[in-house]
PDB file of C-alpha atoms in Angstrom:
ATOM      1  CA  MET E   6      40.230  12.806 -15.923  1.00 52.00           C
ATOM      2  CA  ASN E   7      41.710   9.857 -14.109  1.00 64.00           C
ATOM      3  CA  SER E   8      42.756   6.893 -16.207  1.00 80.00           C
ATOM      4  CA  TRP E   9      40.945   3.608 -15.962  1.00 85.00           C
ATOM      5  CA  SER E  10      42.428   1.331 -13.306  1.00 87.00           C
ATOM      6  CA  LEU E  11      42.795  -2.423 -13.317  1.00 89.00           C
ATOM      7  CA  ARG E  12      41.115  -2.529  -9.901  1.00 89.00           C
ATOM      8  CA  GLY E  13      38.087  -0.647 -11.208  1.00 90.00           C
ATOM      9  CA  LEU E  14      37.792  -2.874 -14.267  1.00 93.00           C
ATOM     10  CA  ILE E  15      37.943  -5.999 -12.123  1.00 94.00           C
ATOM     11  CA  PHE E  16      35.258  -4.664  -9.828  1.00 94.00           C
ATOM     12  CA  SER E  17      33.099  -3.804 -12.849  1.00 96.00           C
ATOM     13  CA  ALA E  18      33.338  -7.392 -14.047  1.00 96.00           C
ATOM     14  CA  LEU E  19      32.556  -8.688 -10.558  1.00 95.00           C
ATOM     15  CA  PHE E  20      29.499  -6.485 -10.237  1.00 95.00           C
ATOM     16  CA  ALA E  21      28.337  -7.575 -13.682  1.00 96.00           C
ATOM     17  CA  GLY E  22      28.407 -11.101 -12.291  1.00 95.00           C
ATOM     18  CA  VAL E  23      26.429  -9.975  -9.245  1.00 93.00           C
ATOM     19  CA  MET E  24      23.836  -8.384 -11.511  1.00 93.00           C
ATOM     20  CA  ILE E  25      23.499 -11.584 -13.535  1.00 93.00           C
ATOM     21  CA  ALA E  26      23.149 -13.665 -10.376  1.00 91.00           C
ATOM     22  CA  LEU E  27      20.499 -11.375  -8.900  1.00 89.00           C
ATOM     23  CA  SER E  28      18.521 -11.429 -12.140  1.00 85.00           C
ATOM     24  CA  SER E  29      17.808 -15.115 -11.609  1.00 81.00           C
ATOM     25  CA  MET E  30      15.747 -14.233  -8.541  1.00 78.00           C
ATOM     26  CA  LYS E  31      12.493 -13.192 -10.143  1.00 71.00           C
ATOM     27  CA  VAL E  32       8.787 -13.204  -9.420  1.00 74.00           C
ATOM     28  CA  SER E  33       6.354 -13.128 -12.347  1.00 71.00           C
ATOM     29  CA  LEU E  34       3.211 -11.065 -11.962  1.00 67.00           C
ATOM     30  CA  PRO E  35      -0.097 -12.235 -13.487  1.00 65.00           C
ATOM     31  CA  PHE E  36      -1.030  -8.762 -14.707  1.00 64.00           C
ATOM     32  CA  SER E  37       2.302  -7.712 -16.219  1.00 68.00           C
ATOM     33  CA  THR E  38       5.045  -8.981 -18.499  1.00 70.00           C
ATOM     34  CA  VAL E  39       7.554  -7.166 -16.269  1.00 75.00           C
ATOM     35  CA  PRO E  40       8.853  -9.516 -13.538  1.00 71.00           C
ATOM     36  CA  ILE E  41      10.068  -8.446 -10.134  1.00 77.00           C
ATOM     37  CA  THR E  42      13.836  -9.023 -10.050  1.00 81.00           C
ATOM     38  CA  LEU E  43      16.819  -7.872  -8.026  1.00 87.00           C
ATOM     39  CA  GLN E  44      18.647  -6.511 -11.072  1.00 89.00           C
ATOM     40  CA  THR E  45      17.638  -2.980 -10.142  1.00 92.00           C
ATOM     41  CA  LEU E  46      19.256  -3.535  -6.742  1.00 94.00           C
ATOM     42  CA  ALA E  47      22.434  -4.569  -8.561  1.00 94.00           C
ATOM     43  CA  VAL E  48      22.317  -1.370 -10.637  1.00 96.00           C
ATOM     44  CA  MET E  49      21.986   0.681  -7.447  1.00 97.00           C
ATOM     45  CA  LEU E  50      24.861  -1.163  -5.787  1.00 96.00           C
ATOM     46  CA  ALA E  51      27.095  -0.853  -8.843  1.00 96.00           C
ATOM     47  CA  GLY E  52      26.686   2.901  -9.035  1.00 96.00           C
ATOM     48  CA  SER E  53      26.969   3.440  -5.279  1.00 96.00           C
ATOM     49  CA  VAL E  54      30.040   1.241  -4.735  1.00 95.00           C
ATOM     50  CA  LEU E  55      31.924   1.668  -8.018  1.00 95.00           C
ATOM     51  CA  GLY E  56      31.110   5.263  -8.942  1.00 94.00           C
ATOM     52  CA  ALA E  57      29.928   6.649 -12.258  1.00 95.00           C
ATOM     53  CA  ARG E  58      32.396   5.140 -14.733  1.00 95.00           C
ATOM     54  CA  TYR E  59      32.852   1.667 -13.320  1.00 96.00           C
ATOM     55  CA  GLY E  60      29.237   1.307 -12.231  1.00 96.00           C
ATOM     56  CA  THR E  61      28.058   2.185 -15.718  1.00 97.00           C
ATOM     57  CA  LEU E  62      30.603  -0.201 -17.225  1.00 97.00           C
ATOM     58  CA  ALA E  63      29.284  -3.068 -15.077  1.00 97.00           C
ATOM     59  CA  VAL E  64      25.766  -2.517 -16.422  1.00 97.00           C
ATOM     60  CA  LEU E  65      27.017  -2.191 -20.009  1.00 97.00           C
ATOM     61  CA  ILE E  66      28.883  -5.492 -19.677  1.00 97.00           C
ATOM     62  CA  VAL E  67      25.618  -7.241 -18.806  1.00 97.00           C
ATOM     63  CA  ILE E  68      23.771  -5.574 -21.687  1.00 97.00           C
ATOM     64  CA  GLY E  69      26.583  -6.543 -24.047  1.00 97.00           C
ATOM     65  CA  LEU E  70      26.469 -10.158 -22.894  1.00 97.00           C
ATOM     66  CA  CYS E  71      22.713 -10.147 -23.399  1.00 96.00           C
ATOM     67  CA  ALA E  72      23.150  -8.817 -26.925  1.00 97.00           C
ATOM     68  CA  ALA E  73      25.631 -11.631 -27.587  1.00 96.00           C
ATOM     69  CA  GLY E  74      22.980 -14.166 -26.630  1.00 95.00           C
ATOM     70  CA  PHE E  75      23.978 -15.075 -23.089  1.00 95.00           C
ATOM     71  CA  PRO E  76      21.010 -15.654 -20.719  1.00 93.00           C
ATOM     72  CA  VAL E  77      21.899 -12.829 -18.326  1.00 92.00           C
ATOM     73  CA  MET E  78      18.528 -11.081 -18.083  1.00 90.00           C
ATOM     74  CA  ALA E  79      16.443 -13.211 -15.710  1.00 82.00           C
ATOM     75  CA  GLY E  80      17.515 -16.313 -17.626  1.00 85.00           C
ATOM     76  CA  ARG E  81      16.976 -14.787 -21.054  1.00 89.00           C
ATOM     77  CA  GLY E  82      19.313 -13.305 -23.616  1.00 93.00           C
ATOM     78  CA  GLY E  83      19.620 -12.177 -27.211  1.00 95.00           C
ATOM     79  CA  ILE E  84      18.583  -9.155 -29.226  1.00 95.00           C
ATOM     80  CA  SER E  85      14.934 -10.096 -28.744  1.00 94.00           C
ATOM     81  CA  VAL E  86      15.263  -9.147 -25.059  1.00 93.00           C
ATOM     82  CA  LEU E  87      16.795  -5.787 -25.951  1.00 95.00           C
ATOM     83  CA  VAL E  88      13.910  -4.904 -28.235  1.00 95.00           C
ATOM     84  CA  GLY E  89      11.212  -6.617 -26.170  1.00 93.00           C
ATOM     85  CA  PRO E  90       8.662  -5.112 -23.778  1.00 92.00           C
ATOM     86  CA  THR E  91      11.201  -4.527 -20.988  1.00 92.00           C
ATOM     87  CA  ALA E  92      13.852  -2.875 -23.186  1.00 95.00           C
ATOM     88  CA  GLY E  93      12.932   0.605 -21.966  1.00 95.00           C
ATOM     89  CA  TYR E  94      13.962  -0.337 -18.453  1.00 95.00           C
ATOM     90  CA  ILE E  95      17.154  -2.068 -19.554  1.00 95.00           C
ATOM     91  CA  PHE E  96      18.490   0.863 -21.548  1.00 96.00           C
ATOM     92  CA  ALA E  97      17.746   3.264 -18.697  1.00 97.00           C
ATOM     93  CA  TRP E  98      19.974   1.266 -16.325  1.00 97.00           C
ATOM     94  CA  PRO E  99      23.343   2.646 -17.547  1.00 97.00           C
ATOM     95  CA  PHE E 100      22.088   6.204 -17.061  1.00 97.00           C
ATOM     96  CA  ALA E 101      20.790   5.251 -13.615  1.00 97.00           C
ATOM     97  CA  ALA E 102      24.121   3.708 -12.615  1.00 97.00           C
ATOM     98  CA  PHE E 103      26.019   6.736 -13.924  1.00 98.00           C
ATOM     99  CA  LEU E 104      23.915   9.288 -12.027  1.00 98.00           C
ATOM    100  CA  ILE E 105      23.958   7.213  -8.840  1.00 97.00           C
ATOM    101  CA  GLY E 106      27.724   6.868  -9.120  1.00 96.00           C
ATOM    102  CA  TRP E 107      28.234  10.551  -9.948  1.00 96.00           C
ATOM    103  CA  SER E 108      26.253  11.496  -6.856  1.00 96.00           C
ATOM    104  CA  ALA E 109      27.967   8.902  -4.660  1.00 95.00           C
ATOM    105  CA  GLU E 110      31.418  10.188  -5.620  1.00 93.00           C
ATOM    106  CA  ARG E 111      30.415  13.606  -4.299  1.00 90.00           C
ATOM    107  CA  MET E 112      29.040  12.474  -0.948  1.00 88.00           C
ATOM    108  CA  SER E 113      30.949  12.885   2.274  1.00 77.00           C
ATOM    109  CA  GLN E 114      30.454  10.181   4.855  1.00 78.00           C
ATOM    110  CA  GLY E 115      28.547  11.239   7.937  1.00 78.00           C
ATOM    111  CA  LYS E 116      25.337  10.939   9.871  1.00 79.00           C
ATOM    112  CA  PHE E 117      23.245  11.666   6.760  1.00 89.00           C
ATOM    113  CA  THR E 118      24.972   9.177   4.472  1.00 92.00           C
ATOM    114  CA  PHE E 119      22.184   6.594   4.652  1.00 95.00           C
ATOM    115  CA  GLY E 120      19.478   9.156   3.861  1.00 95.00           C
ATOM    116  CA  LYS E 121      21.390  10.630   0.940  1.00 95.00           C
ATOM    117  CA  LEU E 122      22.101   7.216  -0.533  1.00 96.00           C
ATOM    118  CA  LEU E 123      18.474   6.198  -0.077  1.00 97.00           C
ATOM    119  CA  GLY E 124      17.255   9.322  -1.866  1.00 97.00           C
ATOM    120  CA  VAL E 125      19.765   9.107  -4.716  1.00 97.00           C
ATOM    121  CA  ASN E 126      19.139   5.420  -5.346  1.00 97.00           C
ATOM    122  CA  PHE E 127      15.374   5.709  -5.276  1.00 97.00           C
ATOM    123  CA  LEU E 128      15.410   8.799  -7.502  1.00 97.00           C
ATOM    124  CA  PHE E 129      17.880   7.577 -10.120  1.00 97.00           C
ATOM    125  CA  GLY E 130      17.676   3.807  -9.657  1.00 96.00           C
ATOM    126  CA  SER E 131      13.883   3.665  -9.678  1.00 95.00           C
ATOM    127  CA  LEU E 132      11.985   6.809 -10.673  1.00 96.00           C
ATOM    128  CA  LEU E 133      14.364   7.733 -13.502  1.00 96.00           C
ATOM    129  CA  VAL E 134      13.953   4.302 -15.090  1.00 96.00           C
ATOM    130  CA  TYR E 135      10.162   4.338 -15.378  1.00 95.00           C
ATOM    131  CA  PRO E 136       9.481   7.013 -18.033  1.00 96.00           C
ATOM    132  CA  THR E 137      11.291   5.082 -20.775  1.00 96.00           C
ATOM    133  CA  GLY E 138      10.361   1.722 -19.281  1.00 95.00           C
ATOM    134  CA  VAL E 139       6.628   2.385 -19.161  1.00 95.00           C
ATOM    135  CA  ALA E 140       6.602   4.208 -22.500  1.00 95.00           C
ATOM    136  CA  TRP E 141       8.307   1.317 -24.326  1.00 95.00           C
ATOM    137  CA  LEU E 142       6.163  -1.239 -22.521  1.00 93.00           C
ATOM    138  CA  ALA E 143       2.995   0.526 -23.698  1.00 94.00           C
ATOM    139  CA  HIS E 144       4.418   0.765 -27.219  1.00 93.00           C
ATOM    140  CA  SER E 145       5.196  -2.962 -27.259  1.00 93.00           C
ATOM    141  CA  ILE E 146       1.888  -4.191 -25.860  1.00 93.00           C
ATOM    142  CA  PRO E 147      -1.152  -2.787 -27.719  1.00 91.00           C
ATOM    143  CA  SER E 148      -3.545  -3.681 -24.899  1.00 91.00           C
ATOM    144  CA  LEU E 149      -1.855  -1.105 -22.673  1.00 91.00           C
ATOM    145  CA  ASP E 150      -3.702   1.648 -24.501  1.00 86.00           C
ATOM    146  CA  THR E 151      -4.247   4.008 -21.580  1.00 90.00           C
ATOM    147  CA  LEU E 152      -1.865   5.656 -19.160  1.00 90.00           C
ATOM    148  CA  SER E 153      -3.494   3.976 -16.163  1.00 92.00           C
ATOM    149  CA  LYS E 154      -3.077   0.516 -17.708  1.00 91.00           C
ATOM    150  CA  ALA E 155       0.553   1.202 -18.570  1.00 91.00           C
ATOM    151  CA  LEU E 156       1.351   2.506 -15.086  1.00 93.00           C
ATOM    152  CA  THR E 157      -0.400  -0.458 -13.454  1.00 91.00           C
ATOM    153  CA  ALA E 158       1.506  -2.943 -15.604  1.00 90.00           C
ATOM    154  CA  GLY E 159       4.876  -1.251 -15.537  1.00 90.00           C
ATOM    155  CA  MET E 160       5.340   1.026 -12.543  1.00 93.00           C
ATOM    156  CA  LEU E 161       2.944   1.345  -9.616  1.00 91.00           C
ATOM    157  CA  PRO E 162       3.181  -2.214  -8.215  1.00 89.00           C
ATOM    158  CA  PHE E 163       6.969  -2.013  -8.236  1.00 91.00           C
ATOM    159  CA  LEU E 164       7.487   1.238  -6.305  1.00 94.00           C
ATOM    160  CA  PRO E 165       7.265  -0.206  -2.761  1.00 92.00           C
ATOM    161  CA  GLY E 166       9.794  -2.893  -3.657  1.00 91.00           C
ATOM    162  CA  ASP E 167      12.056  -0.321  -5.284  1.00 94.00           C
ATOM    163  CA  PHE E 168      12.003   1.756  -2.109  1.00 96.00           C
ATOM    164  CA  LEU E 169      13.003  -1.307  -0.094  1.00 95.00           C
ATOM    165  CA  LYS E 170      15.800  -2.049  -2.573  1.00 95.00           C
ATOM    166  CA  ALA E 171      17.051   1.532  -2.283  1.00 97.00           C
ATOM    167  CA  ALA E 172      16.979   1.264   1.517  1.00 97.00           C
ATOM    168  CA  LEU E 173      18.836  -2.067   1.431  1.00 96.00           C
ATOM    169  CA  CYS E 174      21.410  -0.624  -0.968  1.00 96.00           C
ATOM    170  CA  ALA E 175      21.905   2.448   1.236  1.00 96.00           C
ATOM    171  CA  SER E 176      22.372   0.247   4.296  1.00 96.00           C
ATOM    172  CA  VAL E 177      24.886  -2.040   2.602  1.00 95.00           C
ATOM    173  CA  VAL E 178      26.865   0.784   0.987  1.00 95.00           C
ATOM    174  CA  THR E 179      26.997   2.831   4.197  1.00 94.00           C
ATOM    175  CA  ALA E 180      28.655  -0.161   5.860  1.00 93.00           C
ATOM    176  CA  VAL E 181      30.949  -0.849   2.892  1.00 93.00           C
ATOM    177  CA  TRP E 182      32.170   2.747   2.724  1.00 91.00           C
ATOM    178  CA  ARG E 183      33.384   2.568   6.325  1.00 88.00           C
ATOM    179  CA  VAL E 184      35.969  -0.062   5.347  1.00 88.00           C
ATOM    180  CA  TYR E 185      36.306   0.503   1.597  1.00 86.00           C
ATOM    181  CA  PRO E 186      35.618   4.130   0.587  1.00 85.00           C
ATOM    182  CA  ILE E 187      34.506   4.830  -2.957  1.00 86.00           C
ATOM    183  CA  GLU E 188      37.697   6.866  -3.513  1.00 84.00           C
ATOM    184  CA  ARG E 189      39.660   3.598  -3.579  1.00 82.00           C
ATOM    185  CA  ILE E 190      37.644   2.525  -6.631  1.00 80.00           C
ATOM    186  CA  VAL E 191      37.552   5.787  -8.560  1.00 78.00           C
ATOM    187  CA  GLY E 192      41.158   6.611  -7.692  1.00 73.00           C
ATOM    188  CA  ARG E 193      40.734  10.057  -6.184  1.00 61.00           C
ATOM    189  CA  ARG E 194      39.319  11.807  -3.178  1.00 53.00           C
ATOM    190  CA  SER E 195      35.667  12.691  -3.484  1.00 44.00           C
ATOM    191  CA  PRO E 196      34.571  16.304  -3.002  1.00 45.00           C
ATOM    192  CA  GLU E 197      32.483  16.972   0.072  1.00 43.00           C
ATOM    193  CA  TRP E 198      28.724  16.939  -0.193  1.00 38.00           C
ATOM    194  CA  VAL E 199      27.616  20.562  -0.189  1.00 38.00           C
ATOM    195  CA  GLY E 200      26.717  21.736   3.274  1.00 39.00           C
ATOM    196  CA  GLU E 201      28.520  19.013   5.256  1.00 41.00           C
ATOM    197  CA  ASN E 202      31.935  18.868   6.839  1.00 41.00           C
ATOM    198  CA  ALA E 203      34.289  16.033   6.102  1.00 41.00           C
ATOM    199  CA  HIS E 204      34.405  14.975   9.751  1.00 38.00           C
ATOM    200  CA  GLU E 205      30.639  14.456  10.082  1.00 37.00           C
TER     201      GLU E 205
END
């Protein structure tokens, strides 16, 4: 396993700052305690640009700052946030960043890069997060006593926005990789995506 690099650690800290900044852009919904924020976009970007280790570290930095009381989660912080109704989403983010990064490290750049990034980010950055997020939300709010209520409050309204975030992330990362490949962050050459040639 490659050792941790100073460059990767710096980028992790920078992306933690990006995640905190994007969390301040939120829209509250009248029917849910879960706001619409751009933090999930930051998770997608962290994994896609930094890879598995450094992307996960960026997310863990934000969670650690939240635990220490800093207002890094949409202007809120403290242990109460990490055990509150949205905790199920928060603790799924490191796994999302890791799986996005793991997949990104194994992609070759080519004509299908955008589609692969879109699929990976929507699958791991959105769909993977909802099982624990919705389950904990329903556990925390007694009025969400049916599956349909829980899904309406914690998942279904957010899917179109998540797809747009995944598409935006894929577009940005496709452009970034042309000038700053992910190998420069993770410190090694990435294996080719199965079924594609390196020159595609």
